[in-house]
Every structure is written in C-alpha cells, then in structure tokens.
CSV table of C-alpha atoms in Angstrom, one decimal:
chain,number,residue,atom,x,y,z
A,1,UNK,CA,37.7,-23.2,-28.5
A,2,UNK,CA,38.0,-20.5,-26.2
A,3,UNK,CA,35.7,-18.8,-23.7
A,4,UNK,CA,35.9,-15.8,-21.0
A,5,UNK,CA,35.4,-15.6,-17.5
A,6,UNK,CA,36.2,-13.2,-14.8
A,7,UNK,CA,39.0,-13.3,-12.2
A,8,UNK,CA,40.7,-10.8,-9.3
A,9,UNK,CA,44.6,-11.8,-8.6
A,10,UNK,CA,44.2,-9.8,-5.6
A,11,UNK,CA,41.8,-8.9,-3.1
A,12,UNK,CA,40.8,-5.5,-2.8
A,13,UNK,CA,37.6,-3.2,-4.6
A,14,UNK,CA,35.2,-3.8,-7.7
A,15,UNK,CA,38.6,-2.6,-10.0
A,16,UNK,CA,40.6,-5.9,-9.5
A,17,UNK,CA,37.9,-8.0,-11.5
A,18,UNK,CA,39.4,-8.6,-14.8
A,19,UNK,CA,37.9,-10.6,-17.9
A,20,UNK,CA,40.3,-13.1,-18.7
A,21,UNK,CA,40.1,-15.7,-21.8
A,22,UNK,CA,41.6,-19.2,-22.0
A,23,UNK,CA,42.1,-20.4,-25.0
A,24,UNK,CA,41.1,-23.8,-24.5
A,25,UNK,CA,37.8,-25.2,-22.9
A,26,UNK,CA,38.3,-27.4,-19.3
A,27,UNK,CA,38.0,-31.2,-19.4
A,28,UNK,CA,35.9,-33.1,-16.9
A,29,UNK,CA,37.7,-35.6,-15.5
A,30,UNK,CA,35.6,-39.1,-14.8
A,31,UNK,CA,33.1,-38.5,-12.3
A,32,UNK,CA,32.5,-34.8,-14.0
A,33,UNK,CA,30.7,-33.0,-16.2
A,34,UNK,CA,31.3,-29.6,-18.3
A,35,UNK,CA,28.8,-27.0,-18.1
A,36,UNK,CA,28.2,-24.6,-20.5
A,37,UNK,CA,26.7,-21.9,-17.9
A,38,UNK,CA,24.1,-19.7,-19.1
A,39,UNK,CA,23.0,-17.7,-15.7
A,40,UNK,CA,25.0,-17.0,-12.3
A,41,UNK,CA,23.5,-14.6,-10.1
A,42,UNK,CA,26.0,-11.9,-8.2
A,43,UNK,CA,25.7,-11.9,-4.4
A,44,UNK,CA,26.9,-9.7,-1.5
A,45,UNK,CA,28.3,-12.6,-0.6
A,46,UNK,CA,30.9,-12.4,-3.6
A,47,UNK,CA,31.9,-8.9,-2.6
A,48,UNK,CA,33.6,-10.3,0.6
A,49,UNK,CA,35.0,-13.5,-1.7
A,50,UNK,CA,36.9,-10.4,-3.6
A,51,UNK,CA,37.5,-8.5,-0.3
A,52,UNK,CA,39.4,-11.5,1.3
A,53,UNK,CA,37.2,-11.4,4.2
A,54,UNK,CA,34.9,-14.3,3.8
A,55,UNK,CA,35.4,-17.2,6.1
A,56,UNK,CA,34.5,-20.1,4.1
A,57,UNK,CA,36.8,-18.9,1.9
A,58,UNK,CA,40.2,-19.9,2.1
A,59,UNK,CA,41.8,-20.2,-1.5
A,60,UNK,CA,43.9,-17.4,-2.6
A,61,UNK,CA,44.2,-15.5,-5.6
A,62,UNK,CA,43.8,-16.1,-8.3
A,63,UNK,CA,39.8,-16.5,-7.8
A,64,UNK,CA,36.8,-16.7,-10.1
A,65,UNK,CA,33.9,-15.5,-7.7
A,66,UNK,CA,30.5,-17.2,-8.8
A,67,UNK,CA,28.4,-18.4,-5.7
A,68,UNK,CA,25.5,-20.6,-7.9
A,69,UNK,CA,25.0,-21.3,-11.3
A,70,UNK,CA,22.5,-22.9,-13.7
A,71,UNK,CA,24.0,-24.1,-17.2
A,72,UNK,CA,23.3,-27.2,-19.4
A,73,UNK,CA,25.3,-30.3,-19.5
A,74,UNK,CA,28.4,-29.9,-22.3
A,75,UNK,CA,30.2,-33.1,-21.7
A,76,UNK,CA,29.9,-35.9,-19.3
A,77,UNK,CA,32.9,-37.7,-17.8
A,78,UNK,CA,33.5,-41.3,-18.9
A,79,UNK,CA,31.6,-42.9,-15.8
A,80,UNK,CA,29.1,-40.1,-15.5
A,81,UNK,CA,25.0,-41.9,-16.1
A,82,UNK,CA,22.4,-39.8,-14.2
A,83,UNK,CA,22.8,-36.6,-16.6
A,84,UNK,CA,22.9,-36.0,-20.6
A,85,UNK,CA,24.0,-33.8,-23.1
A,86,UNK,CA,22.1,-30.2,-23.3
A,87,UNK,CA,20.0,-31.4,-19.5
A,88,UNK,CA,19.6,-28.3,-17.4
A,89,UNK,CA,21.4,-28.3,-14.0
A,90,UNK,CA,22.6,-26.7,-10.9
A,91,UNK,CA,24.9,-26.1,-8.6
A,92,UNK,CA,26.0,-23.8,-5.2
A,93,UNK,CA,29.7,-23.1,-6.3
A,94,UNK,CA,30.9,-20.9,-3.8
A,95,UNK,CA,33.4,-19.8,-6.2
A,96,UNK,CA,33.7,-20.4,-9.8
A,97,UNK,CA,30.8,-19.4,-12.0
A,98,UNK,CA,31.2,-16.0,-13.3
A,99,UNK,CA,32.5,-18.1,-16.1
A,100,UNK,CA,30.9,-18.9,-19.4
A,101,UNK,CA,31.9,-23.1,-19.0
A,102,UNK,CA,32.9,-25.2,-15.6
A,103,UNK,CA,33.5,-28.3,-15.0
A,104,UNK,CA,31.9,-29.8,-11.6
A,105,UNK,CA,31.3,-33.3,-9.9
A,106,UNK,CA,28.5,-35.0,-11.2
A,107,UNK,CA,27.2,-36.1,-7.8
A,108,UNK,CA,27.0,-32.2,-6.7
A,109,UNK,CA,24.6,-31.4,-9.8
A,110,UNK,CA,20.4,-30.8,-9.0
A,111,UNK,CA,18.4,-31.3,-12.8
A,112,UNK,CA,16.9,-28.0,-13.1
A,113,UNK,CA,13.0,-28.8,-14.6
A,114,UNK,CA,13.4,-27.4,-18.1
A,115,UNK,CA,10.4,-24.8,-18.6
A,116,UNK,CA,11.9,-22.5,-15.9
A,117,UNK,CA,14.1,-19.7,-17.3
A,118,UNK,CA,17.8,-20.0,-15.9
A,119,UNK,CA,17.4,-16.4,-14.6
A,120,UNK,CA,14.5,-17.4,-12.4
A,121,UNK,CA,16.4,-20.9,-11.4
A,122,UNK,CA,19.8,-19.1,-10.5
A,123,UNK,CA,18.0,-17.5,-8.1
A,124,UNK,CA,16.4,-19.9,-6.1
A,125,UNK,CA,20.1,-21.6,-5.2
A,126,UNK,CA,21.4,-19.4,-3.1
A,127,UNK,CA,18.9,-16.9,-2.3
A,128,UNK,CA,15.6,-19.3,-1.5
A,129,UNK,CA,17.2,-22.5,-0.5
A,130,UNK,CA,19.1,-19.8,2.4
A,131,UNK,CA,15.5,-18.6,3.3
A,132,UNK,CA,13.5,-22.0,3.0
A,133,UNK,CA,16.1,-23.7,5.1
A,134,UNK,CA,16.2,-20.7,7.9
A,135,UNK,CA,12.1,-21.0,7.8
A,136,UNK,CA,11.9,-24.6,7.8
A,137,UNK,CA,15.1,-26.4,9.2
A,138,UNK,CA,16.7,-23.3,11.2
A,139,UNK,CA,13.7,-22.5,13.5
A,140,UNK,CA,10.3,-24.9,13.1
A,141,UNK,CA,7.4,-22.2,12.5
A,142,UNK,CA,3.8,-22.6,12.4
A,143,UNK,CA,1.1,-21.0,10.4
A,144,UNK,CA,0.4,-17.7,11.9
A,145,UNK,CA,3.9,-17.5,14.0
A,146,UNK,CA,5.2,-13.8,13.6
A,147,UNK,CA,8.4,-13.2,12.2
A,148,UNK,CA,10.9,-10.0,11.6
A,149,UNK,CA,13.2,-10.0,8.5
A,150,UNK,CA,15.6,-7.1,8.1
A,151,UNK,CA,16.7,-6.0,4.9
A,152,UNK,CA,13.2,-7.1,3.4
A,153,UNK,CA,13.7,-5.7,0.0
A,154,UNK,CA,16.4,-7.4,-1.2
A,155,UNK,CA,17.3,-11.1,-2.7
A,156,UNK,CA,17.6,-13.1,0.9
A,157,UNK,CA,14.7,-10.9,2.2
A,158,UNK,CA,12.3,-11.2,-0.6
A,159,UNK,CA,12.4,-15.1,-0.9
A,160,UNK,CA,11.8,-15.2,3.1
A,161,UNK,CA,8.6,-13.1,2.1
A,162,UNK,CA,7.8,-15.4,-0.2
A,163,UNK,CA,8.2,-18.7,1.5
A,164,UNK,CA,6.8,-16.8,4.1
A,165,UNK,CA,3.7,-15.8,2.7
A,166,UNK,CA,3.3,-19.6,1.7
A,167,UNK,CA,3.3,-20.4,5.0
A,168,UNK,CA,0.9,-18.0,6.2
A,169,UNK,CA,3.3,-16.6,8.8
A,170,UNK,CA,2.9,-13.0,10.4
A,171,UNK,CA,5.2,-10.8,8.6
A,172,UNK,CA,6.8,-7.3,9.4
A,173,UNK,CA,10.4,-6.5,7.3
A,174,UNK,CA,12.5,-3.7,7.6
A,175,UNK,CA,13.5,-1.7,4.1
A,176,UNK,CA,13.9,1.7,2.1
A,177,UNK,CA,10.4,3.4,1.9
A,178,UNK,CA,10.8,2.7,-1.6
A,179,UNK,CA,10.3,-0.9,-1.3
A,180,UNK,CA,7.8,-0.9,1.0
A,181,UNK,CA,5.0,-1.6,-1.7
A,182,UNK,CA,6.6,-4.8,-3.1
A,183,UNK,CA,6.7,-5.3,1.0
A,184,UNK,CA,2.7,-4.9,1.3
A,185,UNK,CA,1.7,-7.0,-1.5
A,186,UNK,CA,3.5,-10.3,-0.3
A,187,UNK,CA,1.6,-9.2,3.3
A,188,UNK,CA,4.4,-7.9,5.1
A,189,UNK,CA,4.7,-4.7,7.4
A,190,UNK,CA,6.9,-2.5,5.9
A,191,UNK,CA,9.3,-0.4,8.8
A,192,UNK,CA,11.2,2.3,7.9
A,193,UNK,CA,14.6,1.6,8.8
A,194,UNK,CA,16.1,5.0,8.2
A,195,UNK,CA,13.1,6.6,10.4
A,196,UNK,CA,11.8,4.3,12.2
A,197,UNK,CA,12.9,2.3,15.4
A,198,UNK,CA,12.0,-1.1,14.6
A,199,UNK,CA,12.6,-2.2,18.0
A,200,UNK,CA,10.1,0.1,19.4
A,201,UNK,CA,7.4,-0.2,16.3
A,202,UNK,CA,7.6,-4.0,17.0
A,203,UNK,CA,7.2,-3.8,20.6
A,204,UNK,CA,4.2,-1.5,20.4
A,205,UNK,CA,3.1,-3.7,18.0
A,206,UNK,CA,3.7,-7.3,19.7
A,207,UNK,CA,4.1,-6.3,22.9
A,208,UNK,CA,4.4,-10.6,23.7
A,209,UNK,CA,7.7,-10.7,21.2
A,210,UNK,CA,7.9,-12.4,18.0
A,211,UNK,CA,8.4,-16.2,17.2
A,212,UNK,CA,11.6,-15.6,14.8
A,213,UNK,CA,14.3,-12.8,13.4
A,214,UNK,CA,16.2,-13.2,10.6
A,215,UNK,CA,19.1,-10.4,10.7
A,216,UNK,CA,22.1,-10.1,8.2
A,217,UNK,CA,23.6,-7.3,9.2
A,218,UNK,CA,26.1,-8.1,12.2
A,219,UNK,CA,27.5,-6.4,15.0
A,220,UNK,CA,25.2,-4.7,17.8
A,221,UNK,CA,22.1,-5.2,15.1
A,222,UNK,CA,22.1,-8.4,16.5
A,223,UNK,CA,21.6,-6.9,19.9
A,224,UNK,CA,18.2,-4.8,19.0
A,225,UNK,CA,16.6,-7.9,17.2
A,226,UNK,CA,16.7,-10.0,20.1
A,227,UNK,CA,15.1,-7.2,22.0
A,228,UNK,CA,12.1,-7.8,19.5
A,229,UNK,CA,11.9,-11.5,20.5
A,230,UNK,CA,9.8,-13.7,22.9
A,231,UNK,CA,11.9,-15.4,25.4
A,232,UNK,CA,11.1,-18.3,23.5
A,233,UNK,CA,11.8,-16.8,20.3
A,234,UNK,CA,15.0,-17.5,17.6
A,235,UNK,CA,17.0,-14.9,16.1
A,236,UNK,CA,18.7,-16.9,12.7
A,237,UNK,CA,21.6,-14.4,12.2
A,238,UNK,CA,23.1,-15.4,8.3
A,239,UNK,CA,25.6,-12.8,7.6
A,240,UNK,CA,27.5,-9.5,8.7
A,241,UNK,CA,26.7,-6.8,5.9
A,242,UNK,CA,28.0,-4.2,8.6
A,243,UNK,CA,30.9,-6.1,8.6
A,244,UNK,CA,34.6,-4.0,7.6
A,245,UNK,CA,37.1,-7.3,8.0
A,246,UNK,CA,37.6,-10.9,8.6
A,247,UNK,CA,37.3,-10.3,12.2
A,248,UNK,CA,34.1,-8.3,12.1
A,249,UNK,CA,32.5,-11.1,10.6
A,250,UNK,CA,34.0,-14.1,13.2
A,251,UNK,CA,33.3,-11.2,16.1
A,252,UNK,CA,29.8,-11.3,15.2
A,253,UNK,CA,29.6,-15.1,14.7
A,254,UNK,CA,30.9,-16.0,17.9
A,255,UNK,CA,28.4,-13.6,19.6
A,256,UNK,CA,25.7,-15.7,18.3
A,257,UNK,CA,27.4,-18.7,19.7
A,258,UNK,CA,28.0,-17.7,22.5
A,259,UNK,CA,24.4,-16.3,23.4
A,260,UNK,CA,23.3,-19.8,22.4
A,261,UNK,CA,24.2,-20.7,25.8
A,262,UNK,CA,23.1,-17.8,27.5
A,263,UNK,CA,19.2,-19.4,29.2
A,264,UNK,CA,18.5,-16.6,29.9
A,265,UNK,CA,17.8,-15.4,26.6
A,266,UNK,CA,16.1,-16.4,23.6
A,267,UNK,CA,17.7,-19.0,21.4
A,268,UNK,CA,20.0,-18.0,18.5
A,269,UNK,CA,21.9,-19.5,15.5
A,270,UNK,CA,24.2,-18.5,12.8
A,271,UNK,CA,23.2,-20.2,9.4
A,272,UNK,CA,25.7,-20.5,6.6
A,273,UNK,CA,24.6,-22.1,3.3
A,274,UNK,CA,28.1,-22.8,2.5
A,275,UNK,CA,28.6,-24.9,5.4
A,276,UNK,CA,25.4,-26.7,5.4
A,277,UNK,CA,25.8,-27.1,1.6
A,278,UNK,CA,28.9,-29.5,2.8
A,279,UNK,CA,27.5,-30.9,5.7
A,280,UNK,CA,23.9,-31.7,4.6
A,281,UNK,CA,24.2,-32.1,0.7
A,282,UNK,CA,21.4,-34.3,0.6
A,283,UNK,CA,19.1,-31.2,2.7
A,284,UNK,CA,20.5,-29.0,0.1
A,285,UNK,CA,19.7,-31.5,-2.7
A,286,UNK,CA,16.1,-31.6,-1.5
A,287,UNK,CA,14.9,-28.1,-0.4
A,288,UNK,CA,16.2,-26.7,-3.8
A,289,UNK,CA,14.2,-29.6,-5.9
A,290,UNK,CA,11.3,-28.4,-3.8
A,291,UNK,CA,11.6,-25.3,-4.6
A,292,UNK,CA,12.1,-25.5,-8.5
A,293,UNK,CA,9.0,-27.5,-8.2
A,294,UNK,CA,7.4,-24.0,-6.6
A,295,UNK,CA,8.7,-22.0,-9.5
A,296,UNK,CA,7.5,-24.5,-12.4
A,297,UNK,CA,4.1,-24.1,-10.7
A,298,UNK,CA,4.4,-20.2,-10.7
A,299,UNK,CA,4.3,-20.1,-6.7
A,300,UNK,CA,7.3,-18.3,-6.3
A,301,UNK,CA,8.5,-15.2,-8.3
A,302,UNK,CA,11.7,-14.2,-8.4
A,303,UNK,CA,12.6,-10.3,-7.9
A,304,UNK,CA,15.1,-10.1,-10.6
A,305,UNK,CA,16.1,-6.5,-10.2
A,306,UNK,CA,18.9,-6.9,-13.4
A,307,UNK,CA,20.3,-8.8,-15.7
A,308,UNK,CA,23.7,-8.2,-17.0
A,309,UNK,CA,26.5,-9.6,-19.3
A,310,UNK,CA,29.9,-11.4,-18.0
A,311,UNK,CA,31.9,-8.4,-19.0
A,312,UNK,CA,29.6,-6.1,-16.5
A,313,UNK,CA,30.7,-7.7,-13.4
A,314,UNK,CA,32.9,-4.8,-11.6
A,315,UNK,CA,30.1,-2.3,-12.1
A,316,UNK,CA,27.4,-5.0,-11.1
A,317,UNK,CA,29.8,-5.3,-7.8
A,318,UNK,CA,29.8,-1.3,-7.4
A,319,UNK,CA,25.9,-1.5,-7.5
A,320,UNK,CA,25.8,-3.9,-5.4
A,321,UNK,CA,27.7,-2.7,-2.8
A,322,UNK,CA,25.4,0.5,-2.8
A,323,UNK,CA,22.7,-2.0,-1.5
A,324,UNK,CA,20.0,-0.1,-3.1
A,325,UNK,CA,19.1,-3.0,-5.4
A,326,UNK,CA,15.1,-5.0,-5.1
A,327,UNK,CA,15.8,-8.3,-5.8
A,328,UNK,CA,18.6,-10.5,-7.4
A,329,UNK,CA,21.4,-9.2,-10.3
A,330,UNK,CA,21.8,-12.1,-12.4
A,331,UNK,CA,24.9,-12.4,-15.2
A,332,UNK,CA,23.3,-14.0,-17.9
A,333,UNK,CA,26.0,-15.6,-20.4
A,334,UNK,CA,25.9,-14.9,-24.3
A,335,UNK,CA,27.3,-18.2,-25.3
C-alpha cells in the first residue's frame, strides 16, 4: 500500500517542497507504533526547518517538515501495551508529519480524548502547550498580573490569550487593526503595531511596568519589550520571526542569555518547546493532557484560520510567510 507525504532535498523557499509517494507503508519496529495521521498543523516554525536556519535542527536533506501531529493508532509494535488499534494520539515531531502514516516510539505518544476533532487537538501541541508552559512554568503569574504578548493574532498569540484569559491576567497584545476584535473579546488591549508605539502606549498606560512579555520576534524587539517591564518583570522571548539566518536566530538567543545575568535588569528567558519537549517529556506529557481536557470541556477554542490538503503545503508555506494569517493552518489528511 502506498501513501504520500511531502519532502524538500534542499533548503531554500516554499518551491523545494515536493510531494513524494512510497510505495510501501513504514513498519514499527518493537517499541513503535504506525500512525495513520489525519491532522498536522503548519508552523512558522517549519519555514526555518525548510530554510536551514533552525537550530534544533540538525538533519539534513532530505527532510519531511511536520512539527505535531494527531493520527490514530495503525499498528502496534510487538511489545507495545498502553495503546490499541484506531486509539487517537499525539505527538510533537519536530520533523516528520506532513505525511499521511509515521511510525513513532510508543512511550512519546499522549491519547488524544476522542470527541475532540484532530483539527482542534493538532493545535493545542505546539501552539498551547508553548503558551501554557511560558504562562505557567516560564514565569509564575498571578490572577490579575499584567502581561504584553506581541504578535497577538496569530497561533502562539491567541492560545496565550486564551490561557490567559483563564487565568484572569491583565492583557494588552500587539496585532494588525484587523485582528484587534478577536483581541477585545478574549479581554485583551489591542495596540496597533504598525501605528502605534507599544512601548509608549504601555508606559502611559502602566506607568509601574508589567509583570511579563512574551516576544517572538528577535533582534532589537527584544530591546523595546523590556523597556515595558517592571524591574521585577520577565520578558519569555520564544523565537526570532525577524530573523534572516542561523546566526540571527543564535545572535538573538544569546542576548537573552546574556541579559539573564545582567541585575540590573529584569529577568529574561528564551523558551524552546523542542528543547523542553526533550528535557522535560513528562512536563510536556502533562500540560498537553491538561489542556485536551480544556478543549473536551469547550474552554479553549482553537482559531483555526485554514484547513488544507497534503498536496497544498508550498502555498500554505507562502501564506504563511506573509504572516497575515488569525490562527492556526492545519493540513488535514484525506486517507
């Protein structure tokens, strides 16, 4: 039996994707299981997988991009006992499921409750467990503490809103005027980042400094958010959108480091899920069960801005990349 999936056999733009079949399905090994996948969600985070710039990174091509999935259970490996055939699960790949089957470790799989659609469930991997763990594990925040999260419109953005709103926190987000309605009704402040000066609207506003930033955009943005803070204040940097190369992105990850150090100023951290994903499986494990159980209960919403099929993924990256999306572009399989 054959089945498609997309690879790039060199890094570069949206037009090395190719869809690629193999003629015959992958074989789980002992302590595996084969996974028939049914949604993947595409990240920004893939578009520097395919550029060769993202750290965490370090196969090379050929590459299947695919950062989560959510797919049911195919075949089990001979020693496998804690799943069954056709049971829901997850997984934070990293790379590998832009594919229609994978094979994966049984021990890295999360059951996925099964009256949540995949679509919605694919998107609480990457993009919720990042902003539950930033608002919860990252910084320790209280109801009422007053937070700034930049690029509020998007998939990273709108979970923090979310959570956020969950957890009662004072909430001002930075986005295109037209997101800032989906901004007011999960009670945040929308600011205008193309017109307004955040640092200066924040300031008039809090004129004491706010409890927490989360920025994702790298480089001397870093520099105006922790202007915006109270000296006892965090800014949780998790990524480098601005970022051009490799060394853009370690440049602006070793500023954070270093002004970690700096007492002088407020406190800082970079937060990778990939690297806490390895470190801390059993955190990972956790927050994401936590928040499935949200979804089930119709706490959390997803902002799925599209859904798309396998074949679509180089324009999906080209849209992407464009960053005028609200919410998460999910691939959902036809298999």
């Amino acid at each position: 039996m054959s089945y498609k999936y997309i690879s790039f056999n060199e890094f570069g733009g949206p037009e090395v994707l190719r869809v690629e079949t193999e003629e015959r399905l992958p074989e789980p090994n002992q302590d595996e299981v084969r996974i028939k996948v049914q949604a993947t969600s595409i990240n920004f985070t893939d578009t520097l997988i395919r550029r060769g710039i993202y750290p965490d990174v370090k196969k090379k091509p050929p590459i299947t991009p695919g950062y989560d999935m959510v797919g049911v259970v195919d075949k089990l490996g001979a020693t496998v006992t804690d799943f069954k055939l056709g049971q829901k699960v997850a997984e934070l790949t990293v790379i590998g499921a832009y594919s229609e089957y994978i094979v994966l470790p049984a021990k890295q799989l999360v059951a996925v409750p099964e009256n949540v659609n995949s679509a919605e469930a694919v998107s609480m991997i990457l993009s919720y467990v990042t902003a539950y763990q930033m608002l919860t594990r990252s910084v320790k925040l209280k109801e009422g503490s007053k937070i700034l999260i930049h690029g509020a419109g998007g998939a990273v953005g709108s979970a923090l809103l979310q959570i956020g709103s969950i957890l009662k926190l004072k909430m001002y987000g930075t986005a295109s005027v037209n997101q800032h309605d989906i901004l007011k009704e999960l009670g945040c402040k929308p600011i205008d980042y193309k017109s307004e000066d955040f640092v200066q609207v924040v300031t008039d506003l809090e004129p004491n400094g706010l409890d927490a930033v989360f920025d994702p955009f790298g480089g001397d943005h870093f520099k105006r958010s922790i202007k915006t803070l109270d000296k006892k204040g965090k800014l949780v940097a998790f990524g480098a959108y601005n970022a051009k190369t490799k060394m853009d992105l370690i440049k602006s990850f070793l500023r954070v480091q270093i002004w970690n150090f700096t007492p002088w100023m407020p406190s800082t951290n970079f937060y990778s899920i990939g690297s806490w994903h390895k470190k801390h499986h059993d955190w990972f494990e956790s927050d994401l069960k936590k928040l499935f159980k949200l979804l089930s209960e119709k706490k959390l919403k997803p902002l799925v801005s599209k859904t798309i099929k396998l074949e679509d993924a180089k324009e999906a990256h080209e849209l992407i990349e464009k960053r005028g999306l609200k919410g998460k572009l999910i691939i959902q399989m036809e298999n």
